Short mmCIF file of C-alpha atoms in Angstrom, two decimals:
data_model
loop_
_atom_site.label_atom_id
_atom_site.label_comp_id
_atom_site.label_asym_id
_atom_site.label_seq_id
_atom_site.Cartn_x
_atom_site.Cartn_y
_atom_site.Cartn_z
CA VAL A 1 112.18 165.18 188.95
CA SER A 2 114.58 167.86 191.28
CA ALA A 3 117.73 167.76 193.37
CA ALA A 4 115.88 167.42 196.26
CA THR A 5 117.02 163.76 198.45
CA PRO A 6 114.47 163.01 200.72
CA LYS A 7 114.68 159.83 202.59
CA VAL A 8 113.42 156.79 200.99
CA ALA A 9 112.96 153.13 201.87
CA ASP A 10 110.52 150.55 200.87
CA TYR A 11 108.45 150.87 203.72
CA PRO A 12 105.19 152.86 204.08
CA PHE A 13 106.00 157.08 205.64
CA THR A 14 109.55 156.39 205.43
CA THR A 15 109.12 160.48 204.87
CA LEU A 16 108.33 162.56 208.21
CA TYR A 17 107.98 165.76 206.40
CA PRO A 18 107.63 167.37 203.34
CA ASN A 19 110.18 167.81 200.76
CA LEU A 20 111.03 170.77 198.23
CA GLY A 21 112.59 170.39 194.96
CA VAL A 22 113.31 172.75 192.79
CA VAL A 23 112.09 171.57 189.14
CA SER A 24 114.10 173.77 186.43
CA VAL A 25 112.66 173.04 183.07
CA GLU A 26 115.08 175.55 181.26
CA PRO A 27 117.42 178.65 182.33
CA TYR A 28 114.97 181.08 184.34
CA ARG A 29 111.71 178.64 184.26
CA SER A 30 111.94 176.41 187.03
CA PHE A 31 109.00 175.63 190.11
CA VAL A 32 109.33 174.39 193.55
CA ILE A 33 107.78 170.92 193.73
CA ALA A 34 106.62 169.72 197.49
CA ASP A 35 106.92 166.16 197.89
CA ILE A 36 104.26 165.37 201.06
CA PRO A 37 104.06 162.29 202.52
CA GLY A 38 100.85 159.84 201.89
CA ILE A 39 97.65 161.50 203.89
CA ILE A 40 95.98 158.96 206.09
CA GLU A 41 92.48 158.59 206.88
CA GLY A 42 91.98 160.56 209.23
CA ALA A 43 94.17 163.42 209.28
CA ALA A 44 92.00 166.34 209.19
CA GLU A 45 91.32 165.25 212.32
CA GLY A 46 95.38 165.31 213.39
CA ALA A 47 96.16 161.63 212.82
CA GLY A 48 99.36 160.95 212.83
CA LEU A 49 101.14 163.97 211.12
CA GLY A 50 98.27 165.06 208.62
CA SER A 51 97.23 168.47 209.70
CA LEU A 52 101.18 169.47 209.33
CA PHE A 53 101.21 168.07 205.82
CA LEU A 54 97.44 169.14 205.12
CA ARG A 55 98.37 172.67 205.88
CA HIS A 56 101.75 172.52 203.41
CA VAL A 57 99.55 170.98 200.50
CA GLN A 58 96.86 174.73 201.35
CA ARG A 59 99.88 176.75 200.24
CA THR A 60 100.42 174.71 196.75
CA ARG A 61 98.93 176.21 193.42
CA VAL A 62 98.28 172.76 191.68
CA LEU A 63 97.82 169.16 193.29
CA LEU A 64 99.25 166.20 192.20
CA HIS A 65 97.31 162.87 193.29
CA LEU A 66 100.46 160.15 192.83
CA VAL A 67 98.90 156.42 193.10
CA ASP A 68 99.86 153.46 192.64
CA MET A 69 98.48 152.01 189.79
CA ALA A 70 99.62 148.57 189.86
CA PRO A 71 99.66 148.09 193.90
CA PHE A 72 101.59 145.26 195.33
CA ASP A 73 98.56 144.68 197.90
CA GLU A 74 96.02 143.51 195.57
CA ALA A 75 93.22 144.65 198.74
CA ILE A 76 94.49 148.36 197.73
CA ASP A 77 92.39 150.08 195.58
CA PRO A 78 93.60 153.11 193.80
CA VAL A 79 90.57 154.46 193.18
CA TYR A 80 89.46 154.38 197.35
CA GLN A 81 92.83 156.44 197.80
CA VAL A 82 91.85 159.01 195.67
CA ARG A 83 88.84 159.36 197.72
CA ALA A 84 89.75 158.91 200.90
CA ILE A 85 92.64 161.79 200.20
CA GLU A 86 89.73 164.08 198.57
CA ASN A 87 87.49 163.62 201.77
CA GLU A 88 90.48 164.89 204.15
CA LEU A 89 90.76 167.95 201.64
CA ARG A 90 87.20 168.66 201.95
CA MET A 91 87.24 167.75 205.70
CA TYR A 92 90.32 170.24 206.33
CA ASP A 93 89.69 173.04 204.02
CA PRO A 94 86.73 172.53 201.14
CA GLY A 95 88.65 175.01 199.09
CA MET A 96 91.18 172.88 198.56
CA LEU A 97 89.48 170.59 196.25
CA ALA A 98 88.84 173.78 193.71
CA LYS A 99 92.30 173.34 193.21
CA PRO A 100 93.64 172.28 189.47
CA ARG A 101 94.36 168.33 190.80
CA TRP A 102 95.89 166.24 188.31
CA LEU A 103 95.85 162.72 188.51
CA VAL A 104 99.65 160.90 187.95
CA LEU A 105 99.18 156.93 188.24
CA ASN A 106 102.66 155.77 189.21
CA LYS A 107 104.31 152.55 188.56
CA GLY A 108 103.21 152.20 184.65
CA ASP A 109 106.16 149.89 184.48
CA LEU A 110 104.72 146.66 186.15
CA LEU A 111 101.99 146.37 183.84
CA SER A 112 102.65 145.31 179.91
CA ASP A 113 101.45 148.35 177.43
CA GLU A 114 98.06 146.66 176.58
CA GLU A 115 97.31 146.37 180.93
CA ARG A 116 98.47 149.84 181.52
CA GLN A 117 95.88 151.80 179.28
CA ALA A 118 93.11 149.15 180.15
CA ARG A 119 93.88 149.84 183.66
CA ALA A 120 94.09 153.64 183.94
CA GLU A 121 91.17 154.21 182.00
CA GLU A 122 89.44 151.63 184.33
CA ILE A 123 91.01 154.42 187.49
CA VAL A 124 90.32 157.16 185.54
CA LYS A 125 86.55 155.88 184.48
CA ALA A 126 85.73 154.67 188.35
CA LEU A 127 86.70 158.29 189.73
CA ASP A 128 85.11 160.36 187.11
CA TRP A 129 87.93 161.95 186.66
CA LYS A 130 88.09 165.41 184.43
CA GLU A 131 91.22 167.27 185.03
CA PRO A 132 94.38 165.49 183.73
CA TRP A 133 96.14 162.11 184.51
CA PHE A 134 99.51 160.34 183.40
CA VAL A 135 101.11 157.13 183.73
CA THR A 136 104.68 156.67 185.28
CA SER A 137 107.51 155.11 186.06
CA ALA A 138 109.00 157.00 189.25
CA LEU A 139 111.87 153.95 189.26
CA SER A 140 112.71 154.41 185.68
CA ARG A 141 111.34 158.22 185.49
CA GLU A 142 108.92 157.41 182.47
CA GLY A 143 106.25 160.20 181.88
CA THR A 144 107.48 162.65 184.66
CA TRP A 145 109.39 165.03 182.21
CA PRO A 146 106.21 165.77 180.22
CA ILE A 147 104.21 166.46 183.66
CA MET A 148 106.82 168.81 184.64
CA LEU A 149 106.49 170.22 181.49
CA LYS A 150 102.85 170.29 181.67
CA ILE A 151 103.05 171.93 185.28
CA GLN A 152 105.93 174.49 183.65
CA GLN A 153 102.90 175.52 181.45
CA PHE A 154 100.53 176.20 184.07
CA PHE A 155 102.50 178.28 185.98
CA ASP A 156 104.02 180.51 182.91
CA ASP A 157 99.86 180.61 182.29
CA GLN A 158 98.74 181.68 185.47
CA LYS A 159 101.83 184.44 185.17
CA ARG A 160 100.56 185.66 182.16
CA ASP A 161 96.79 185.88 182.89
CA ALA A 162 97.75 187.82 186.00
CA LEU A 163 99.59 190.27 183.90
CA GLU A 164 97.33 191.15 181.29
CA ALA A 165 94.54 191.23 184.38
CA ALA A 166 97.10 193.98 186.13
CA GLU A 167 97.02 195.40 182.48
CA GLU A 168 93.77 195.74 182.04
CA ALA A 169 93.36 197.46 185.52
CA ALA A 170 95.44 199.36 185.10
CA ALA A 171 94.35 200.76 181.83
CA ARG A 172 90.61 201.39 183.38
CA ALA A 173 91.99 203.24 186.38
CA GLU A 174 93.73 205.19 184.15
CA MET A 175 90.69 206.10 181.36
CA ALA A 176 88.78 206.64 184.99
CA ARG A 177 91.04 209.38 186.41
CA ASN A 178 90.71 210.72 182.73
CA ALA A 179 87.31 210.97 181.99
#
């Protein structure tokens, strides 16, 4: 989704450090996205490079849980993967679970339309997921651009809300000075 060129390969944990990339939605509307490598169980206690990765996660404003909805290994449970990441976030810094978190179910291209929808709904229901969720295919980029647009809108809304709050505070301060 960005111009970043992280090292990728067909084995887990290819990426050894977070990769940053700029997503340009249109002129003068962009944001930085951080590709944080997979966080393993025990990361909060320093397993692997977990604490390094979790420090980067702390600096984000919205978290995207990218989970394979059609894993190659049938023993891998996407619901368990999300719960494990949530647990690591909680153990490292409970405040991270208060951040907006969106679920991105990847590898949707490996399932038929009917299977994809049923599987996505099954995962969302099992997680009792209340935040936005999306189905994508990173390989074909199907579904990725709408997420980028929603992220940009999220940041635009945050900026607008902060500006409005600052203007209200300034107006209250001016009224207090004039009283």
